[in-house]
mmCIF file of C-alpha atoms and ligand atoms in Angstrom:
data_model
loop_
_atom_site.group_PDB
_atom_site.id
_atom_site.type_symbol
_atom_site.label_atom_id
_atom_site.label_comp_id
_atom_site.label_asym_id
_atom_site.label_seq_id
_atom_site.Cartn_x
_atom_site.Cartn_y
_atom_site.Cartn_z
ATOM 1 C CA MET F 1 22.756 -10.625 -112.961
ATOM 2 C CA ASN F 2 26.308 -11.546 -111.990
ATOM 3 C CA ILE F 3 27.093 -10.404 -108.469
ATOM 4 C CA ASN F 4 30.834 -10.843 -108.960
ATOM 5 C CA ASP F 5 30.836 -8.182 -111.693
ATOM 6 C CA LEU F 6 29.623 -5.694 -109.068
ATOM 7 C CA VAL F 7 32.486 -6.437 -106.679
ATOM 8 C CA ARG F 8 35.408 -3.966 -106.661
ATOM 9 C CA GLU F 9 38.252 -5.296 -108.769
ATOM 10 C CA ASN F 10 40.801 -5.217 -105.917
ATOM 11 C CA ILE F 11 38.397 -7.257 -103.779
ATOM 12 C CA GLN F 12 37.849 -9.775 -106.586
ATOM 13 C CA LYS F 13 41.615 -10.238 -106.740
ATOM 14 C CA LEU F 14 42.204 -10.190 -102.980
ATOM 15 C CA SER F 15 43.832 -13.149 -101.246
ATOM 16 C CA PRO F 16 42.109 -13.108 -97.859
ATOM 17 C CA TYR F 17 43.903 -13.569 -94.542
ATOM 18 C CA SER F 18 44.228 -17.231 -93.747
ATOM 19 C CA THR F 19 43.911 -17.974 -90.036
ATOM 20 C CA ALA F 20 45.895 -20.668 -88.271
ATOM 21 C CA ARG F 21 42.687 -22.678 -87.882
ATOM 22 C CA ASP F 22 41.695 -22.249 -91.550
ATOM 23 C CA GLU F 23 44.810 -24.095 -92.579
ATOM 24 C CA PHE F 24 44.175 -27.142 -90.436
ATOM 25 C CA LYS F 25 41.333 -29.642 -90.911
ATOM 26 C CA GLY F 26 40.689 -32.693 -88.746
ATOM 27 C CA GLN F 27 41.188 -33.774 -85.131
ATOM 28 C CA ALA F 28 43.874 -32.418 -82.808
ATOM 29 C CA SER F 29 44.433 -31.920 -79.105
ATOM 30 C CA VAL F 30 47.634 -29.888 -79.037
ATOM 31 C CA PHE F 31 47.357 -26.431 -80.550
ATOM 32 C CA LEU F 32 50.714 -24.751 -81.014
ATOM 33 C CA ASP F 33 49.785 -22.883 -84.169
ATOM 34 C CA ALA F 34 48.317 -19.544 -83.083
ATOM 35 C CA ASN F 35 50.592 -18.169 -80.335
ATOM 36 C CA GLU F 36 47.769 -18.288 -77.785
ATOM 37 C CA ASN F 37 48.297 -18.731 -74.047
ATOM 38 C CA SER F 38 48.369 -22.530 -73.722
ATOM 39 C CA PHE F 39 47.749 -22.426 -69.957
ATOM 40 C CA GLY F 40 44.341 -20.772 -69.983
ATOM 41 C CA SER F 41 42.708 -17.386 -69.387
ATOM 42 C CA PRO F 42 42.384 -15.549 -66.055
ATOM 43 C CA LEU F 43 38.596 -15.961 -66.141
ATOM 44 C CA PRO F 44 36.180 -18.729 -65.155
ATOM 45 C CA ALA F 45 35.492 -19.455 -68.843
ATOM 46 C CA ASP F 46 38.224 -20.387 -71.308
ATOM 47 C CA TYR F 47 38.856 -17.513 -73.665
ATOM 48 C CA ASN F 48 42.470 -18.333 -74.494
ATOM 49 C CA ARG F 49 41.655 -19.781 -77.939
ATOM 50 C CA TYR F 50 40.729 -17.707 -80.982
ATOM 51 C CA PRO F 51 37.022 -18.064 -81.807
ATOM 52 C CA ASP F 52 35.536 -19.800 -84.856
ATOM 53 C CA PRO F 53 35.995 -17.232 -87.672
ATOM 54 C CA LEU F 54 32.767 -18.384 -89.374
ATOM 55 C CA GLN F 55 30.715 -18.865 -86.165
ATOM 56 C CA LEU F 56 29.232 -22.114 -87.469
ATOM 57 C CA ASP F 57 27.532 -23.255 -84.230
ATOM 58 C CA LEU F 58 25.845 -19.895 -83.774
ATOM 59 C CA LYS F 59 24.811 -19.730 -87.439
ATOM 60 C CA GLU F 60 23.370 -23.246 -87.146
ATOM 61 C CA ALA F 61 21.206 -22.110 -84.214
ATOM 62 C CA ILE F 62 20.128 -18.936 -86.063
ATOM 63 C CA SER F 63 19.336 -21.008 -89.137
ATOM 64 C CA ARG F 64 16.968 -23.210 -87.104
ATOM 65 C CA ILE F 65 15.001 -20.092 -86.082
ATOM 66 C CA LYS F 66 15.136 -18.107 -89.323
ATOM 67 C CA GLY F 67 15.060 -20.962 -91.829
ATOM 68 C CA VAL F 68 17.953 -19.434 -93.787
ATOM 69 C CA PRO F 69 20.842 -21.769 -94.730
ATOM 70 C CA ILE F 70 24.237 -21.046 -93.189
ATOM 71 C CA GLU F 71 25.793 -20.248 -96.566
ATOM 72 C CA ASN F 72 23.319 -17.378 -96.879
ATOM 73 C CA THR F 73 24.094 -15.958 -93.428
ATOM 74 C CA PHE F 74 26.756 -13.453 -92.378
ATOM 75 C CA LEU F 75 27.294 -12.304 -88.797
ATOM 76 C CA GLY F 76 28.767 -8.897 -88.062
ATOM 77 C CA ASN F 77 29.943 -6.891 -85.077
ATOM 78 C CA GLY F 78 26.545 -5.185 -85.178
ATOM 79 C CA SER F 79 24.644 -4.633 -88.441
ATOM 80 C CA ASP F 80 26.868 -1.585 -88.682
ATOM 81 C CA GLU F 81 29.778 -3.847 -89.618
ATOM 82 C CA ALA F 82 27.744 -5.433 -92.423
ATOM 83 C CA ILE F 83 26.825 -1.959 -93.716
ATOM 84 C CA ASP F 84 30.489 -0.919 -93.747
ATOM 85 C CA LEU F 85 31.601 -4.153 -95.452
ATOM 86 C CA LEU F 86 28.970 -3.741 -98.183
ATOM 87 C CA TYR F 87 30.483 -0.350 -99.018
ATOM 88 C CA ARG F 88 33.996 -1.730 -98.937
ATOM 89 C CA ALA F 89 33.153 -4.723 -101.140
ATOM 90 C CA PHE F 90 31.021 -3.032 -103.772
ATOM 91 C CA CYS F 91 31.798 0.711 -103.896
ATOM 92 C CA ASN F 92 34.981 2.152 -105.379
ATOM 93 C CA PRO F 93 35.880 5.218 -103.259
ATOM 94 C CA GLY F 94 35.551 8.466 -105.158
ATOM 95 C CA LYS F 95 33.842 6.767 -108.103
ATOM 96 C CA ASP F 96 30.726 4.815 -107.217
ATOM 97 C CA ASN F 97 27.528 6.062 -105.604
ATOM 98 C CA VAL F 98 24.611 4.763 -103.537
ATOM 99 C CA ILE F 99 20.965 5.764 -103.154
ATOM 100 C CA LEU F 100 19.678 6.733 -99.707
ATOM 101 C CA VAL F 101 16.083 7.636 -98.887
ATOM 102 C CA PRO F 102 15.905 10.115 -95.999
ATOM 103 C CA PRO F 103 14.638 10.387 -93.371
ATOM 104 C CA THR F 104 16.343 7.106 -92.482
ATOM 105 C CA TYR F 105 19.020 5.450 -90.372
ATOM 106 C CA GLY F 106 22.097 7.674 -90.090
ATOM 107 C CA MET F 107 24.776 5.003 -90.434
ATOM 108 C CA TYR F 108 24.173 4.480 -94.169
ATOM 109 C CA GLU F 109 25.420 8.001 -94.804
ATOM 110 C CA VAL F 110 28.204 8.012 -92.199
ATOM 111 C CA SER F 111 29.548 4.735 -93.556
ATOM 112 C CA ALA F 112 29.397 6.127 -97.110
ATOM 113 C CA ASN F 113 31.337 9.201 -96.012
ATOM 114 C CA ILE F 114 33.967 7.106 -94.238
ATOM 115 C CA ASN F 115 34.420 5.094 -97.415
ATOM 116 C CA ASP F 116 34.395 8.192 -99.652
ATOM 117 C CA VAL F 117 31.320 7.026 -101.532
ATOM 118 C CA GLU F 118 28.870 9.547 -103.004
ATOM 119 C CA THR F 119 25.347 9.436 -101.576
ATOM 120 C CA ARG F 120 22.365 10.398 -103.752
ATOM 121 C CA LYS F 121 19.493 11.278 -101.472
ATOM 122 C CA ILE F 122 15.935 10.905 -102.673
ATOM 123 C CA SER F 123 13.561 11.871 -99.874
ATOM 124 C CA LEU F 124 10.610 9.688 -99.056
ATOM 125 C CA LEU F 125 7.246 10.960 -100.290
ATOM 126 C CA PRO F 126 4.663 12.315 -97.839
ATOM 127 C CA GLY F 127 3.415 9.177 -96.062
ATOM 128 C CA PHE F 128 7.068 8.128 -95.864
ATOM 129 C CA GLN F 129 7.014 5.858 -98.923
ATOM 130 C CA LEU F 130 9.649 5.433 -101.639
ATOM 131 C CA ASP F 131 9.801 7.908 -104.527
ATOM 132 C CA LEU F 132 10.486 5.261 -107.175
ATOM 133 C CA ASN F 133 10.564 7.766 -110.046
ATOM 134 C CA GLY F 134 13.004 10.014 -108.237
ATOM 135 C CA MET F 135 15.183 7.022 -107.416
ATOM 136 C CA ALA F 136 15.133 5.773 -111.022
ATOM 137 C CA GLU F 137 16.300 9.201 -112.213
ATOM 138 C CA ALA F 138 19.170 9.271 -109.717
ATOM 139 C CA ILE F 139 20.493 5.814 -110.578
ATOM 140 C CA ASP F 140 23.322 5.575 -113.097
ATOM 141 C CA ALA F 141 25.941 2.997 -114.142
ATOM 142 C CA ARG F 142 28.015 3.769 -111.005
ATOM 143 C CA THR F 143 25.156 3.212 -108.546
ATOM 144 C CA LYS F 144 26.026 0.082 -106.600
ATOM 145 C CA LEU F 145 23.756 -0.013 -103.542
ATOM 146 C CA ILE F 146 20.306 1.131 -102.452
ATOM 147 C CA PHE F 147 19.602 1.186 -98.715
ATOM 148 C CA VAL F 148 16.001 0.974 -97.566
ATOM 149 C CA CYS F 149 14.834 0.447 -94.010
ATOM 150 C CA SER F 150 11.517 -1.257 -93.247
ATOM 151 C CA PRO F 151 10.077 -0.587 -90.727
ATOM 152 C CA ASN F 152 11.894 2.699 -91.215
ATOM 153 C CA ASN F 153 13.880 4.490 -88.541
ATOM 154 C CA PRO F 154 12.922 7.218 -87.505
ATOM 155 C CA THR F 155 9.458 7.273 -89.112
ATOM 156 C CA GLY F 156 8.317 3.881 -87.809
ATOM 157 C CA ASN F 157 6.294 2.824 -90.864
ATOM 158 C CA SER F 158 6.889 -0.139 -93.140
ATOM 159 C CA LEU F 159 7.670 0.529 -96.797
ATOM 160 C CA ASN F 160 5.317 -0.827 -99.469
ATOM 161 C CA ARG F 161 6.475 -4.322 -100.247
ATOM 162 C CA HIS F 162 5.708 -3.976 -103.922
ATOM 163 C CA ASP F 163 7.988 -0.918 -104.190
ATOM 164 C CA ILE F 164 10.910 -2.879 -102.751
ATOM 165 C CA GLU F 165 10.186 -5.725 -105.178
ATOM 166 C CA THR F 166 10.211 -3.222 -108.047
ATOM 167 C CA LEU F 167 13.696 -2.084 -106.972
ATOM 168 C CA LEU F 168 14.916 -5.670 -106.649
ATOM 169 C CA THR F 169 13.684 -6.536 -110.131
ATOM 170 C CA ASN F 170 14.874 -3.432 -111.959
ATOM 171 C CA PHE F 171 18.035 -2.249 -110.198
ATOM 172 C CA ASN F 172 21.343 -3.604 -111.462
ATOM 173 C CA GLY F 173 23.005 -3.442 -108.043
ATOM 174 C CA LEU F 174 22.298 -4.559 -104.493
ATOM 175 C CA VAL F 175 19.140 -3.627 -102.609
ATOM 176 C CA VAL F 176 19.800 -3.657 -98.863
ATOM 177 C CA VAL F 177 16.597 -4.047 -96.836
ATOM 178 C CA ASP F 178 17.298 -3.186 -93.203
ATOM 179 C CA GLU F 179 14.843 -5.080 -91.006
ATOM 180 C CA ALA F 180 16.190 -4.061 -87.589
ATOM 181 C CA TYR F 181 12.584 -3.629 -86.375
ATOM 182 C CA ILE F 182 10.886 -6.463 -88.277
ATOM 183 C CA ASN F 183 9.948 -8.331 -85.076
ATOM 184 C CA PHE F 184 7.537 -5.538 -84.133
ATOM 185 C CA SER F 185 5.940 -5.333 -87.573
ATOM 186 C CA LYS F 186 2.816 -6.806 -89.086
ATOM 187 C CA GLN F 187 4.727 -7.094 -92.387
ATOM 188 C CA HIS F 188 6.555 -10.229 -93.455
ATOM 189 C CA THR F 189 10.331 -10.369 -93.602
ATOM 190 C CA PHE F 190 12.087 -10.340 -96.974
ATOM 191 C CA ILE F 191 14.267 -13.314 -96.036
ATOM 192 C CA ARG F 192 11.746 -15.615 -97.760
ATOM 193 C CA GLU F 193 12.572 -13.770 -101.002
ATOM 194 C CA LEU F 194 16.309 -14.529 -100.933
ATOM 195 C CA THR F 195 16.033 -17.401 -103.409
ATOM 196 C CA GLU F 196 14.171 -15.114 -105.803
ATOM 197 C CA TYR F 197 16.566 -12.132 -105.851
ATOM 198 C CA PRO F 198 20.365 -12.608 -106.067
ATOM 199 C CA ASN F 199 20.812 -8.862 -105.382
ATOM 200 C CA LEU F 200 18.848 -8.801 -102.108
ATOM 201 C CA VAL F 201 20.573 -8.242 -98.756
ATOM 202 C CA VAL F 202 18.417 -8.389 -95.622
ATOM 203 C CA LEU F 203 19.861 -6.935 -92.420
ATOM 204 C CA GLN F 204 18.572 -7.967 -89.008
ATOM 205 C CA THR F 205 20.056 -7.472 -85.566
ATOM 206 C CA PHE F 206 20.211 -8.783 -82.006
ATOM 207 C CA SER F 207 20.227 -5.174 -80.752
ATOM 208 C CA LYS F 208 16.498 -4.427 -80.650
ATOM 209 C CA ALA F 209 13.848 -7.110 -80.000
ATOM 210 C CA TRP F 210 16.491 -9.586 -78.841
ATOM 211 C CA GLY F 211 17.680 -7.245 -76.110
ATOM 212 C CA LEU F 212 21.395 -7.745 -76.819
ATOM 213 C CA ALA F 213 22.544 -4.317 -78.040
ATOM 214 C CA ALA F 214 25.641 -4.514 -75.827
ATOM 215 C CA LEU F 215 26.888 -7.731 -77.446
ATOM 216 C CA ARG F 216 27.143 -6.140 -80.911
ATOM 217 C CA LEU F 217 25.734 -8.858 -83.142
ATOM 218 C CA GLY F 218 24.079 -8.215 -86.487
ATOM 219 C CA MET F 219 22.942 -10.522 -89.268
ATOM 220 C CA ALA F 220 23.035 -10.165 -93.038
ATOM 221 C CA PHE F 221 21.145 -12.652 -95.191
ATOM 222 C CA ALA F 222 21.860 -12.802 -98.919
ATOM 223 C CA SER F 223 22.801 -14.999 -101.880
ATOM 224 C CA SER F 224 25.914 -17.083 -101.233
ATOM 225 C CA GLN F 225 27.905 -14.986 -103.753
ATOM 226 C CA ILE F 226 27.324 -11.884 -101.612
ATOM 227 C CA ILE F 227 27.939 -13.708 -98.313
ATOM 228 C CA ASP F 228 31.200 -15.138 -99.670
ATOM 229 C CA VAL F 229 32.467 -11.647 -100.493
ATOM 230 C CA LEU F 230 31.612 -10.338 -97.002
ATOM 231 C CA ASN F 231 33.379 -13.313 -95.409
ATOM 232 C CA LYS F 232 36.406 -12.734 -97.599
ATOM 233 C CA ILE F 233 36.939 -9.141 -96.447
ATOM 234 C CA LYS F 234 35.741 -9.192 -92.816
ATOM 235 C CA PRO F 235 38.236 -9.034 -89.944
ATOM 236 C CA PRO F 236 39.017 -12.736 -89.381
ATOM 237 C CA TYR F 237 37.634 -12.979 -85.825
ATOM 238 C CA ASN F 238 34.915 -10.326 -86.041
ATOM 239 C CA ILE F 239 32.550 -12.022 -83.559
ATOM 240 C CA ASN F 240 34.261 -12.683 -80.246
ATOM 241 C CA GLN F 241 33.825 -15.930 -78.308
ATOM 242 C CA ALA F 242 31.882 -14.328 -75.436
ATOM 243 C CA THR F 243 29.325 -12.960 -77.893
ATOM 244 C CA GLN F 244 29.056 -16.305 -79.690
ATOM 245 C CA ASP F 245 28.511 -18.144 -76.370
ATOM 246 C CA LEU F 246 26.026 -15.631 -74.974
ATOM 247 C CA ALA F 247 24.039 -15.401 -78.213
ATOM 248 C CA LEU F 248 23.735 -19.202 -78.289
ATOM 249 C CA GLU F 249 22.372 -19.080 -74.726
ATOM 250 C CA ALA F 250 19.997 -16.252 -75.617
ATOM 251 C CA LEU F 251 18.556 -18.150 -78.576
ATOM 252 C CA LYS F 252 17.271 -20.764 -76.116
ATOM 253 C CA ASN F 253 15.131 -18.040 -74.508
ATOM 254 C CA ILE F 254 13.132 -17.190 -77.615
ATOM 255 C CA ASP F 255 9.864 -17.547 -75.679
ATOM 256 C CA GLN F 256 10.877 -14.696 -73.391
ATOM 257 C CA VAL F 257 11.799 -12.558 -76.397
ATOM 258 C CA ASN F 258 8.486 -13.278 -78.114
ATOM 259 C CA ALA F 259 6.611 -12.366 -74.936
ATOM 260 C CA TRP F 260 8.469 -9.038 -74.760
ATOM 261 C CA ILE F 261 7.661 -8.340 -78.412
ATOM 262 C CA LYS F 262 3.958 -8.842 -77.687
ATOM 263 C CA THR F 263 4.106 -6.603 -74.627
ATOM 264 C CA THR F 264 6.057 -3.940 -76.525
ATOM 265 C CA VAL F 265 3.540 -3.887 -79.376
ATOM 266 C CA ASN F 266 0.594 -3.589 -76.939
ATOM 267 C CA GLU F 267 2.382 -0.899 -74.989
ATOM 268 C CA ARG F 268 3.273 0.950 -78.235
ATOM 269 C CA ASP F 269 -0.362 1.107 -79.268
ATOM 270 C CA ARG F 270 -1.441 2.260 -75.796
ATOM 271 C CA LEU F 271 1.313 4.900 -75.730
ATOM 272 C CA ALA F 272 0.393 6.103 -79.222
ATOM 273 C CA SER F 273 -3.213 6.775 -78.305
ATOM 274 C CA ALA F 274 -2.283 8.371 -74.966
ATOM 275 C CA LEU F 275 0.188 10.670 -76.771
ATOM 276 C CA ALA F 276 -2.448 11.601 -79.351
ATOM 277 C CA ASP F 277 -4.654 12.921 -76.517
ATOM 278 C CA LEU F 278 -1.998 15.331 -75.212
ATOM 279 C CA PRO F 279 -2.402 19.042 -76.037
ATOM 280 C CA ALA F 280 1.305 19.309 -76.964
ATOM 281 C CA VAL F 281 1.031 16.581 -79.580
ATOM 282 C CA ARG F 282 0.195 17.592 -83.131
ATOM 283 C CA GLN F 283 0.489 14.204 -84.766
ATOM 284 C CA VAL F 284 1.383 10.635 -83.864
ATOM 285 C CA TYR F 285 2.678 8.717 -86.861
ATOM 286 C CA PRO F 286 1.624 5.074 -87.176
ATOM 287 C CA SER F 287 4.418 2.746 -86.038
ATOM 288 C CA ASP F 288 5.345 -0.791 -87.006
ATOM 289 C CA ALA F 289 8.413 -0.628 -84.740
ATOM 290 C CA ASN F 290 9.276 -0.266 -81.027
ATOM 291 C CA PHE F 291 9.328 3.528 -81.184
ATOM 292 C CA ILE F 292 6.930 6.274 -82.187
ATOM 293 C CA LEU F 293 7.529 9.427 -84.208
ATOM 294 C CA VAL F 294 5.545 12.258 -82.660
ATOM 295 C CA GLU F 295 5.106 15.814 -83.932
ATOM 296 C CA VAL F 296 4.861 18.218 -81.010
ATOM 297 C CA THR F 297 4.118 21.917 -80.611
ATOM 298 C CA GLN F 298 7.448 22.892 -79.004
ATOM 299 C CA PRO F 299 10.050 20.198 -79.752
ATOM 300 C CA GLU F 300 13.051 21.974 -78.253
ATOM 301 C CA GLN F 301 11.345 22.991 -75.017
ATOM 302 C CA ILE F 302 9.755 19.603 -74.507
ATOM 303 C CA TYR F 303 13.007 17.790 -75.263
ATOM 304 C CA ASN F 304 14.949 19.941 -72.807
ATOM 305 C CA GLN F 305 12.324 19.644 -70.077
ATOM 306 C CA LEU F 306 12.330 15.866 -70.454
ATOM 307 C CA VAL F 307 16.139 15.847 -70.203
ATOM 308 C CA ASP F 308 15.877 17.898 -66.992
ATOM 309 C CA ASP F 309 13.458 15.270 -65.700
ATOM 310 C CA GLY F 310 15.927 12.512 -66.552
ATOM 311 C CA ILE F 311 13.949 11.239 -69.539
ATOM 312 C CA ILE F 312 15.860 11.025 -72.811
ATOM 313 C CA VAL F 313 14.071 10.840 -76.148
ATOM 314 C CA ARG F 314 15.521 11.422 -79.603
ATOM 315 C CA ASP F 315 15.158 14.919 -81.051
ATOM 316 C CA ARG F 316 14.490 14.501 -84.780
ATOM 317 C CA SER F 317 12.951 17.951 -85.186
ATOM 318 C CA LYS F 318 15.615 19.175 -87.614
ATOM 319 C CA VAL F 319 15.469 16.102 -89.862
ATOM 320 C CA VAL F 320 13.846 16.346 -93.339
ATOM 321 C CA LEU F 321 10.147 15.454 -93.238
ATOM 322 C CA CYS F 322 10.367 15.066 -89.433
ATOM 323 C CA GLU F 323 10.234 18.793 -88.620
ATOM 324 C CA GLY F 324 8.958 19.293 -85.078
ATOM 325 C CA CYS F 325 9.210 15.599 -84.263
ATOM 326 C CA LEU F 326 10.555 13.587 -81.350
ATOM 327 C CA ARG F 327 11.260 9.870 -81.662
ATOM 328 C CA ILE F 328 10.185 8.044 -78.545
ATOM 329 C CA THR F 329 11.182 4.457 -77.768
ATOM 330 C CA VAL F 330 8.463 2.344 -76.162
ATOM 331 C CA GLY F 331 9.485 1.776 -72.553
ATOM 332 C CA THR F 332 8.047 -0.255 -69.711
ATOM 333 C CA PRO F 333 4.505 0.727 -68.629
ATOM 334 C CA LYS F 334 6.026 2.639 -65.705
ATOM 335 C CA GLU F 335 8.475 4.531 -67.923
ATOM 336 C CA ASN F 336 5.775 5.382 -70.438
ATOM 337 C CA ALA F 337 3.499 6.636 -67.649
ATOM 338 C CA ARG F 338 6.291 8.900 -66.403
ATOM 339 C CA LEU F 339 6.863 10.284 -69.884
ATOM 340 C CA LEU F 340 3.158 10.976 -70.431
ATOM 341 C CA GLU F 341 2.854 12.650 -67.031
ATOM 342 C CA ARG F 342 5.697 15.062 -67.902
ATOM 343 C CA MET F 343 4.420 15.802 -71.385
ATOM 344 C CA LYS F 344 0.985 16.721 -70.026
ATOM 345 C CA ALA F 345 2.484 19.953 -68.710
ATOM 346 C CA PHE F 346 2.896 21.334 -72.242
ATOM 347 C CA ALA F 347 0.232 22.912 -74.389
HETATM 348 C C1 PLP E 401 19.335 0.044 -84.339
HETATM 349 C C2 PLP E 401 19.451 -0.152 -85.805
HETATM 350 C C3 PLP E 401 20.339 -1.079 -86.329
HETATM 351 C C4 PLP E 401 21.170 -1.918 -85.413
HETATM 352 O O1 PLP E 401 22.494 -1.800 -85.595
HETATM 353 P P1 PLP E 401 23.474 -2.751 -84.759
HETATM 354 O O2 PLP E 401 24.791 -2.317 -85.280
HETATM 355 O O3 PLP E 401 23.118 -4.170 -85.142
HETATM 356 O O4 PLP E 401 23.238 -2.494 -83.313
HETATM 357 C C5 PLP E 401 20.396 -1.264 -87.693
HETATM 358 N N1 PLP E 401 19.583 -0.569 -88.509
HETATM 359 C C6 PLP E 401 18.694 0.301 -88.035
HETATM 360 C C7 PLP E 401 17.779 0.994 -88.952
HETATM 361 C C8 PLP E 401 18.603 0.548 -86.668
HETATM 362 O O5 PLP E 401 17.723 1.453 -86.211
#
């Protein structure tokens, strides 16, 4: 499979923006090439210079943790940027299509709509697993991407690994596996499979387990052909210097992050069984993530009462296959206790 044949023709032909620093290699101490403020920045840290467009120091540090070479790593302004760039690189507006498998993360569809790309939606089967036959029927010569999310948002379950492998082997386009919640899962990441599948893209993020949602930093891991295309079309300085510096600092605190993951998983399992005992709860779906999908007797009333009490959960009750459900993020023990106390009031 030749990845470059999948790339939009205008992108294949594109001459990318060349930054001032791209054009210079070697040692220098006087930089008069980028119209920056040569005196400094009005902050304690120096932010007067443009950041490294390829974020090599940060990628090096990520590579030491993930074991993925730098040439197979892309960093985005959130995973959302990687999602958008995949559409822009591979999908001709008004012509190509992608396969989505609802209920799932909303940005795949929003990004498709922004880019004027048709979405073909094949709902998950009961049990929230992929409908491989339905997907196979929907795929045609203009299908460029398939987005799957594992563990899936908002259902919380992991998708069967073998099903994803079947897609990777048989689909003549890219399979994007969104692993935003992989740190909370018992399942293994797909990043070990990158050498096996040239059409695999794995998305991960600093927004969830890493506790850095405000920094906006997402990762895409893929074959170097795919990474090269994303780098070619991204805004030149898509990851700002403050984010690069702070993420490098954060990576030194991996022990703290791992401890939080353990606590979150324990707390999730405790919360799930406590919720299951409530009269207002019809069903608690098994979760491999840091949230729980819960079917309740009166979703609207419970949601509104919680809002009145200052507790915000996500109302998913109108979403296909999630009828009557709320999606509840695992909080601190104190927050979870407060939630349970309020929900007790409902029958
Ligand atoms: C939260 C989430 C993300 C994270 O997106 P960022 O832009 O990196 O914050 C990605 N995918 C899914 C499924 C999510 O739930």
